[in-house]
Amino acid sequence: MTNGEHMDIRANLEEVEQRIQAACARAGRDRGEVTLIAVSKTKPVELLMDAYSAGIRDFGENKVQELCGKMEALPADIRWHMIGHLQTNKVKYIAAKTALIHSVDSLRLAEEIERQAAKLDTVVPILIEVNAAQEASKFGAKKEEVSALVRAAAALPHIEVRGLMTVPPIAENPEDNRACFREIRQLSVDIAEENIDNVSMNILSYGMTGDYETAIEEGATMVRVGTGIFGARSYAR
Ligand SMILES: *Cc1c(COP(=O)(O)O)cnc(C)c1O
């Protein structure tokens, strides 16, 4: 029996939902402003189906092949979010299938999404991933480069820039990432004030199992929760 197969997904979701509601209440926000994305990477479709049955329609995956496989196996009304690093040679497999690509961190990647979206005659909504903590090991555009990247991506007719995303360091204490979330929100406000054509900054994607409540207090409109819903991940086969 593999790890997690007997997780009570419904009970986990109820707890996450209560915490989201409490965080919204503390921040004076409507629950409707925050989308819960169930991050299902490495988890079998049976568990995703449990979450689906409990009402979840937004799922996040970080690998193209896994996302495509699960998409085929699961109901068509699911909104799939690409949240992991995306290689340009894989864009063609998902460009028209994802509700939102969260992890655009270079103009080269944006241009490839543009190329594929143009071929399919569609418009692909994206977020710009910001490397908020300026860690060398992480993906994401540097803060000082974000505005220029947003501008360049927004000039591509088959891309729609909808906001910012970040993956801060794993938080031991959720407070550790509050300043980081605040900075990203401020960055989104600054960019929104530039009034760039074809750009909205309505989506802020941050907050994971360890810090999603803090993220909501600091303006997140999408939180990406994996472990808190599906249990710990095992990468062993
Ligand atoms: C895995 C992952 C998550 C979810 O992490 P948990 O700590 O399990 O909630 C969120 N965002 C990204 C980009 C991820 O890769």
mmCIF file of C-alpha atoms and ligand atoms in Angstrom:
data_model
loop_
_atom_site.group_PDB
_atom_site.id
_atom_site.type_symbol
_atom_site.label_atom_id
_atom_site.label_comp_id
_atom_site.label_asym_id
_atom_site.label_seq_id
_atom_site.Cartn_x
_atom_site.Cartn_y
_atom_site.Cartn_z
ATOM 1 C CA MET A 1 0.000 0.000 0.000
ATOM 2 C CA THR A 2 1.574 3.214 -1.056
ATOM 3 C CA ASN A 3 1.781 6.294 1.026
ATOM 4 C CA GLY A 4 -1.368 8.362 1.116
ATOM 5 C CA GLU A 5 -3.756 5.894 -0.442
ATOM 6 C CA HIS A 6 -6.001 5.990 2.590
ATOM 7 C CA MET A 7 -5.899 9.709 3.168
ATOM 8 C CA ASP A 8 -9.272 11.123 4.049
ATOM 9 C CA ILE A 9 -9.239 13.792 1.372
ATOM 10 C CA ARG A 10 -12.658 15.118 2.270
ATOM 11 C CA ALA A 11 -11.683 15.690 5.921
ATOM 12 C CA ASN A 12 -8.423 17.362 4.885
ATOM 13 C CA LEU A 13 -10.294 19.631 2.511
ATOM 14 C CA GLU A 14 -12.743 20.596 5.225
ATOM 15 C CA GLU A 15 -9.892 21.633 7.472
ATOM 16 C CA VAL A 16 -8.152 23.599 4.719
ATOM 17 C CA GLU A 17 -11.469 25.261 3.859
ATOM 18 C CA GLN A 18 -12.031 26.302 7.485
ATOM 19 C CA ARG A 19 -8.558 27.771 7.675
ATOM 20 C CA ILE A 20 -9.043 29.652 4.421
ATOM 21 C CA GLN A 21 -12.302 31.077 5.720
ATOM 22 C CA ALA A 22 -10.695 32.099 9.000
ATOM 23 C CA ALA A 23 -7.796 33.780 7.188
ATOM 24 C CA CYS A 24 -10.240 35.628 4.915
ATOM 25 C CA ALA A 25 -12.195 36.774 7.967
ATOM 26 C CA ARG A 26 -9.036 38.032 9.691
ATOM 27 C CA ALA A 27 -8.063 39.948 6.564
ATOM 28 C CA GLY A 28 -11.575 41.314 5.953
ATOM 29 C CA ARG A 29 -11.729 39.550 2.600
ATOM 30 C CA ASP A 30 -14.510 37.606 0.900
ATOM 31 C CA ARG A 31 -13.941 33.880 0.647
ATOM 32 C CA GLY A 32 -14.821 34.227 -3.030
ATOM 33 C CA GLU A 33 -11.638 36.207 -3.668
ATOM 34 C CA VAL A 34 -9.445 33.175 -3.006
ATOM 35 C CA THR A 35 -9.205 30.106 -5.239
ATOM 36 C CA LEU A 36 -7.916 26.914 -3.662
ATOM 37 C CA ILE A 37 -5.737 24.971 -6.089
ATOM 38 C CA ALA A 38 -5.275 21.345 -5.056
ATOM 39 C CA VAL A 39 -1.669 20.480 -5.908
ATOM 40 C CA SER A 40 -1.862 16.840 -6.915
ATOM 41 C CA LYS A 41 1.632 16.136 -8.268
ATOM 42 C CA THR A 42 2.804 12.550 -7.662
ATOM 43 C CA LYS A 43 -0.680 11.545 -6.442
ATOM 44 C CA PRO A 44 -2.814 8.883 -8.160
ATOM 45 C CA VAL A 45 -5.974 9.833 -10.054
ATOM 46 C CA GLU A 46 -8.126 8.069 -7.430
ATOM 47 C CA LEU A 47 -7.127 10.680 -4.858
ATOM 48 C CA LEU A 48 -7.734 13.511 -7.308
ATOM 49 C CA MET A 49 -11.170 12.033 -7.917
ATOM 50 C CA ASP A 50 -11.829 12.115 -4.157
ATOM 51 C CA ALA A 51 -11.005 15.825 -4.172
ATOM 52 C CA TYR A 52 -13.154 16.315 -7.265
ATOM 53 C CA SER A 53 -16.092 14.596 -5.547
ATOM 54 C CA ALA A 54 -15.621 16.949 -2.611
ATOM 55 C CA GLY A 55 -16.041 19.884 -4.981
ATOM 56 C CA ILE A 56 -12.516 20.781 -6.073
ATOM 57 C CA ARG A 57 -12.246 21.932 -9.702
ATOM 58 C CA ASP A 58 -8.795 23.547 -9.717
ATOM 59 C CA PHE A 59 -5.806 21.216 -9.764
ATOM 60 C CA GLY A 60 -2.114 22.088 -9.952
ATOM 61 C CA GLU A 61 0.604 19.951 -11.504
ATOM 62 C CA ASN A 62 4.279 20.657 -12.097
ATOM 63 C CA LYS A 63 5.145 18.177 -14.846
ATOM 64 C CA VAL A 64 3.762 18.336 -18.371
ATOM 65 C CA GLN A 65 3.480 14.598 -18.939
ATOM 66 C CA GLU A 66 1.771 13.959 -15.608
ATOM 67 C CA LEU A 67 -0.622 16.843 -16.180
ATOM 68 C CA CYS A 68 -1.603 15.556 -19.639
ATOM 69 C CA GLY A 69 -2.129 11.996 -18.392
ATOM 70 C CA LYS A 70 -4.317 13.062 -15.497
ATOM 71 C CA MET A 71 -6.262 15.427 -17.726
ATOM 72 C CA GLU A 72 -7.212 12.507 -19.968
ATOM 73 C CA ALA A 73 -8.269 10.359 -17.025
ATOM 74 C CA LEU A 74 -10.343 12.932 -15.162
ATOM 75 C CA PRO A 75 -13.523 14.968 -15.802
ATOM 76 C CA ALA A 76 -13.407 17.663 -18.452
ATOM 77 C CA ASP A 77 -14.617 20.496 -16.221
ATOM 78 C CA ILE A 78 -11.396 20.538 -14.197
ATOM 79 C CA ARG A 79 -9.248 23.639 -14.519
ATOM 80 C CA TRP A 80 -5.605 22.579 -14.773
ATOM 81 C CA HIS A 81 -2.873 24.868 -13.491
ATOM 82 C CA MET A 82 0.707 24.462 -14.625
ATOM 83 C CA ILE A 83 2.709 25.510 -11.587
ATOM 84 C CA GLY A 84 6.128 23.974 -12.257
ATOM 85 C CA HIS A 85 9.103 25.008 -14.332
ATOM 86 C CA LEU A 86 8.120 24.742 -17.981
ATOM 87 C CA GLN A 87 10.622 23.852 -20.689
ATOM 88 C CA THR A 88 10.037 25.563 -24.005
ATOM 89 C CA ASN A 89 10.005 22.256 -25.913
ATOM 90 C CA LYS A 90 7.030 21.082 -23.849
ATOM 91 C CA VAL A 91 4.830 24.142 -24.256
ATOM 92 C CA LYS A 92 3.120 22.626 -27.307
ATOM 93 C CA TYR A 93 1.621 19.836 -25.193
ATOM 94 C CA ILE A 94 -0.214 22.088 -22.782
ATOM 95 C CA ALA A 95 -0.625 25.548 -24.302
ATOM 96 C CA ALA A 96 -4.305 25.162 -25.091
ATOM 97 C CA LYS A 97 -5.186 22.849 -22.225
ATOM 98 C CA THR A 98 -4.305 24.738 -19.080
ATOM 99 C CA ALA A 99 -6.515 27.273 -17.347
ATOM 100 C CA LEU A 100 -3.425 29.193 -16.309
ATOM 101 C CA ILE A 101 0.340 28.843 -16.624
ATOM 102 C CA HIS A 102 1.750 30.174 -13.342
ATOM 103 C CA SER A 103 5.431 29.760 -14.038
ATOM 104 C CA VAL A 104 6.472 32.059 -16.887
ATOM 105 C CA ASP A 105 9.867 33.438 -15.948
ATOM 106 C CA SER A 106 11.532 34.363 -19.230
ATOM 107 C CA LEU A 107 10.685 36.126 -22.471
ATOM 108 C CA ARG A 108 11.905 33.059 -24.345
ATOM 109 C CA LEU A 109 9.233 30.948 -22.670
ATOM 110 C CA ALA A 110 6.564 33.605 -23.222
ATOM 111 C CA GLU A 111 7.497 33.728 -26.915
ATOM 112 C CA GLU A 112 7.132 29.972 -27.263
ATOM 113 C CA ILE A 113 3.698 30.115 -25.581
ATOM 114 C CA GLU A 114 2.822 32.878 -28.034
ATOM 115 C CA ARG A 115 3.907 30.714 -30.982
ATOM 116 C CA GLN A 116 1.861 27.724 -29.873
ATOM 117 C CA ALA A 117 -1.160 29.809 -28.910
ATOM 118 C CA ALA A 118 -1.104 31.567 -32.288
ATOM 119 C CA LYS A 119 -1.063 28.218 -34.085
ATOM 120 C CA LEU A 120 -4.135 27.184 -32.127
ATOM 121 C CA ASP A 121 -5.748 30.592 -32.558
ATOM 122 C CA THR A 122 -6.250 30.952 -28.819
ATOM 123 C CA VAL A 123 -5.165 33.280 -26.021
ATOM 124 C CA VAL A 124 -3.270 31.750 -23.105
ATOM 125 C CA PRO A 125 -3.502 33.366 -19.669
ATOM 126 C CA ILE A 126 -0.227 33.431 -17.758
ATOM 127 C CA LEU A 127 1.342 34.648 -14.547
ATOM 128 C CA ILE A 128 4.886 35.891 -14.256
ATOM 129 C CA GLU A 129 6.854 33.901 -11.701
ATOM 130 C CA VAL A 130 8.944 36.099 -9.445
ATOM 131 C CA ASN A 131 11.963 34.850 -7.574
ATOM 132 C CA ALA A 132 11.047 36.794 -4.473
ATOM 133 C CA ALA A 133 13.794 35.554 -2.208
ATOM 134 C CA GLN A 134 16.435 35.975 -4.960
ATOM 135 C CA GLU A 135 17.618 32.420 -4.422
ATOM 136 C CA ALA A 136 20.081 31.209 -7.012
ATOM 137 C CA SER A 137 18.569 27.717 -6.961
ATOM 138 C CA LYS A 138 15.008 28.746 -7.693
ATOM 139 C CA PHE A 139 13.218 29.685 -10.876
ATOM 140 C CA GLY A 140 11.541 33.001 -11.417
ATOM 141 C CA ALA A 141 12.375 36.429 -12.743
ATOM 142 C CA LYS A 142 14.322 38.801 -10.539
ATOM 143 C CA LYS A 143 12.144 41.475 -8.973
ATOM 144 C CA GLU A 144 13.859 44.285 -10.843
ATOM 145 C CA GLU A 145 13.264 42.481 -14.149
ATOM 146 C CA VAL A 146 9.575 41.730 -13.658
ATOM 147 C CA SER A 147 8.148 44.970 -14.990
ATOM 148 C CA ALA A 148 10.119 44.683 -18.247
ATOM 149 C CA LEU A 149 9.152 41.038 -18.636
ATOM 150 C CA VAL A 150 5.471 41.836 -18.066
ATOM 151 C CA ARG A 151 5.698 44.558 -20.722
ATOM 152 C CA ALA A 152 7.407 42.296 -23.250
ATOM 153 C CA ALA A 153 5.004 39.401 -22.640
ATOM 154 C CA ALA A 154 1.999 41.707 -22.839
ATOM 155 C CA ALA A 155 3.049 42.792 -26.312
ATOM 156 C CA LEU A 156 2.488 39.213 -27.533
ATOM 157 C CA PRO A 157 -1.079 39.050 -28.905
ATOM 158 C CA HIS A 158 -1.869 35.458 -27.887
ATOM 159 C CA ILE A 159 -0.816 35.878 -24.264
ATOM 160 C CA GLU A 160 -2.710 37.549 -21.475
ATOM 161 C CA VAL A 161 -0.717 38.520 -18.378
ATOM 162 C CA ARG A 162 -3.025 38.109 -15.397
ATOM 163 C CA GLY A 163 -0.739 38.577 -12.386
ATOM 164 C CA LEU A 164 2.241 37.305 -10.417
ATOM 165 C CA MET A 165 3.258 34.044 -8.800
ATOM 166 C CA THR A 166 6.020 33.181 -6.371
ATOM 167 C CA VAL A 167 7.456 30.153 -4.573
ATOM 168 C CA PRO A 168 9.231 31.385 -1.460
ATOM 169 C CA PRO A 169 11.510 29.172 0.631
ATOM 170 C CA ILE A 170 9.779 26.407 2.592
ATOM 171 C CA ALA A 171 8.589 28.164 5.721
ATOM 172 C CA GLU A 172 9.351 26.732 9.130
ATOM 173 C CA ASN A 173 7.199 29.463 10.530
ATOM 174 C CA PRO A 174 4.518 30.919 8.243
ATOM 175 C CA GLU A 175 5.472 34.396 9.446
ATOM 176 C CA ASP A 176 8.834 33.948 7.712
ATOM 177 C CA ASN A 177 7.250 34.553 4.313
ATOM 178 C CA ARG A 178 4.932 37.426 5.200
ATOM 179 C CA ALA A 179 7.400 40.099 4.081
ATOM 180 C CA CYS A 180 7.995 38.220 0.845
ATOM 181 C CA PHE A 181 4.253 38.016 0.057
ATOM 182 C CA ARG A 182 3.884 41.687 0.874
ATOM 183 C CA GLU A 183 6.656 42.572 -1.550
ATOM 184 C CA ILE A 184 5.048 40.623 -4.369
ATOM 185 C CA ARG A 185 1.722 42.267 -3.748
ATOM 186 C CA GLN A 186 3.366 45.705 -3.767
ATOM 187 C CA LEU A 187 5.138 44.803 -6.996
ATOM 188 C CA SER A 188 1.766 43.893 -8.544
ATOM 189 C CA VAL A 189 0.312 47.236 -7.419
ATOM 190 C CA ASP A 190 3.273 49.102 -8.925
ATOM 191 C CA ILE A 191 2.926 47.244 -12.216
ATOM 192 C CA ALA A 192 -0.846 47.736 -12.303
ATOM 193 C CA GLU A 193 -0.210 51.473 -11.967
ATOM 194 C CA GLU A 194 1.868 51.380 -15.135
ATOM 195 C CA ASN A 195 -1.409 50.661 -17.001
ATOM 196 C CA ILE A 196 0.203 48.387 -19.544
ATOM 197 C CA ASP A 197 -2.107 47.280 -22.366
ATOM 198 C CA ASN A 198 -3.204 43.646 -22.146
ATOM 199 C CA VAL A 199 -2.073 43.338 -18.507
ATOM 200 C CA SER A 200 -4.155 42.845 -15.401
ATOM 201 C CA MET A 201 -2.672 42.188 -11.995
ATOM 202 C CA ASN A 202 -5.766 40.542 -10.549
ATOM 203 C CA ILE A 203 -4.147 37.224 -9.689
ATOM 204 C CA LEU A 204 -1.592 36.723 -6.956
ATOM 205 C CA SER A 205 -0.555 33.078 -6.688
ATOM 206 C CA TYR A 206 1.280 32.308 -3.462
ATOM 207 C CA GLY A 207 0.829 30.286 -0.289
ATOM 208 C CA MET A 208 1.429 26.552 0.115
ATOM 209 C CA THR A 209 0.596 24.118 2.912
ATOM 210 C CA GLY A 210 2.981 25.795 5.354
ATOM 211 C CA ASP A 211 1.917 29.364 4.796
ATOM 212 C CA TYR A 212 -1.347 29.723 2.864
ATOM 213 C CA GLU A 213 -3.135 31.498 5.698
ATOM 214 C CA THR A 214 -0.425 34.155 5.880
ATOM 215 C CA ALA A 215 -0.546 34.372 2.092
ATOM 216 C CA ILE A 216 -4.287 35.076 2.187
ATOM 217 C CA GLU A 217 -3.747 37.757 4.830
ATOM 218 C CA GLU A 218 -1.233 39.287 2.409
ATOM 219 C CA GLY A 219 -3.463 39.342 -0.637
ATOM 220 C CA ALA A 220 -3.140 35.938 -2.317
ATOM 221 C CA THR A 221 -5.997 35.201 -4.724
ATOM 222 C CA MET A 222 -4.777 31.675 -5.477
ATOM 223 C CA VAL A 223 -3.251 29.369 -2.892
ATOM 224 C CA ARG A 224 -1.580 26.137 -3.986
ATOM 225 C CA VAL A 225 -2.026 23.449 -1.361
ATOM 226 C CA GLY A 226 -0.677 19.924 -1.828
ATOM 227 C CA THR A 227 0.406 18.186 1.379
ATOM 228 C CA GLY A 228 -2.428 19.687 3.411
ATOM 229 C CA ILE A 229 -4.950 17.986 1.103
ATOM 230 C CA PHE A 230 -3.272 14.849 -0.219
ATOM 231 C CA GLY A 231 -0.726 14.108 2.514
ATOM 232 C CA ALA A 232 3.043 13.887 2.225
ATOM 233 C CA ARG A 233 4.509 13.084 -1.158
ATOM 234 C CA SER A 234 6.671 10.064 -1.711
ATOM 235 C CA TYR A 235 8.903 10.283 -4.738
ATOM 236 C CA ALA A 236 10.030 6.672 -4.395
ATOM 237 C CA ARG A 237 8.544 4.186 -6.819
HETATM 238 C C1 LIG B 1 4.413 21.220 -4.721
HETATM 239 C C2 LIG B 1 4.066 22.647 -4.917
HETATM 240 C C3 LIG B 1 3.087 23.270 -4.112
HETATM 241 C C4 LIG B 1 2.377 22.579 -2.959
HETATM 242 O O1 LIG B 1 3.261 22.375 -1.880
HETATM 243 P P1 LIG B 1 2.715 21.835 -0.471
HETATM 244 O O2 LIG B 1 3.750 22.303 0.489
HETATM 245 O O3 LIG B 1 2.672 20.357 -0.581
HETATM 246 O O4 LIG B 1 1.396 22.427 -0.216
HETATM 247 C C5 LIG B 1 2.761 24.588 -4.399
HETATM 248 N N1 LIG B 1 3.368 25.269 -5.393
HETATM 249 C C6 LIG B 1 4.305 24.705 -6.183
HETATM 250 C C7 LIG B 1 4.920 25.506 -7.267
HETATM 251 C C8 LIG B 1 4.680 23.387 -5.969
HETATM 252 O O5 LIG B 1 5.629 22.840 -6.758
#
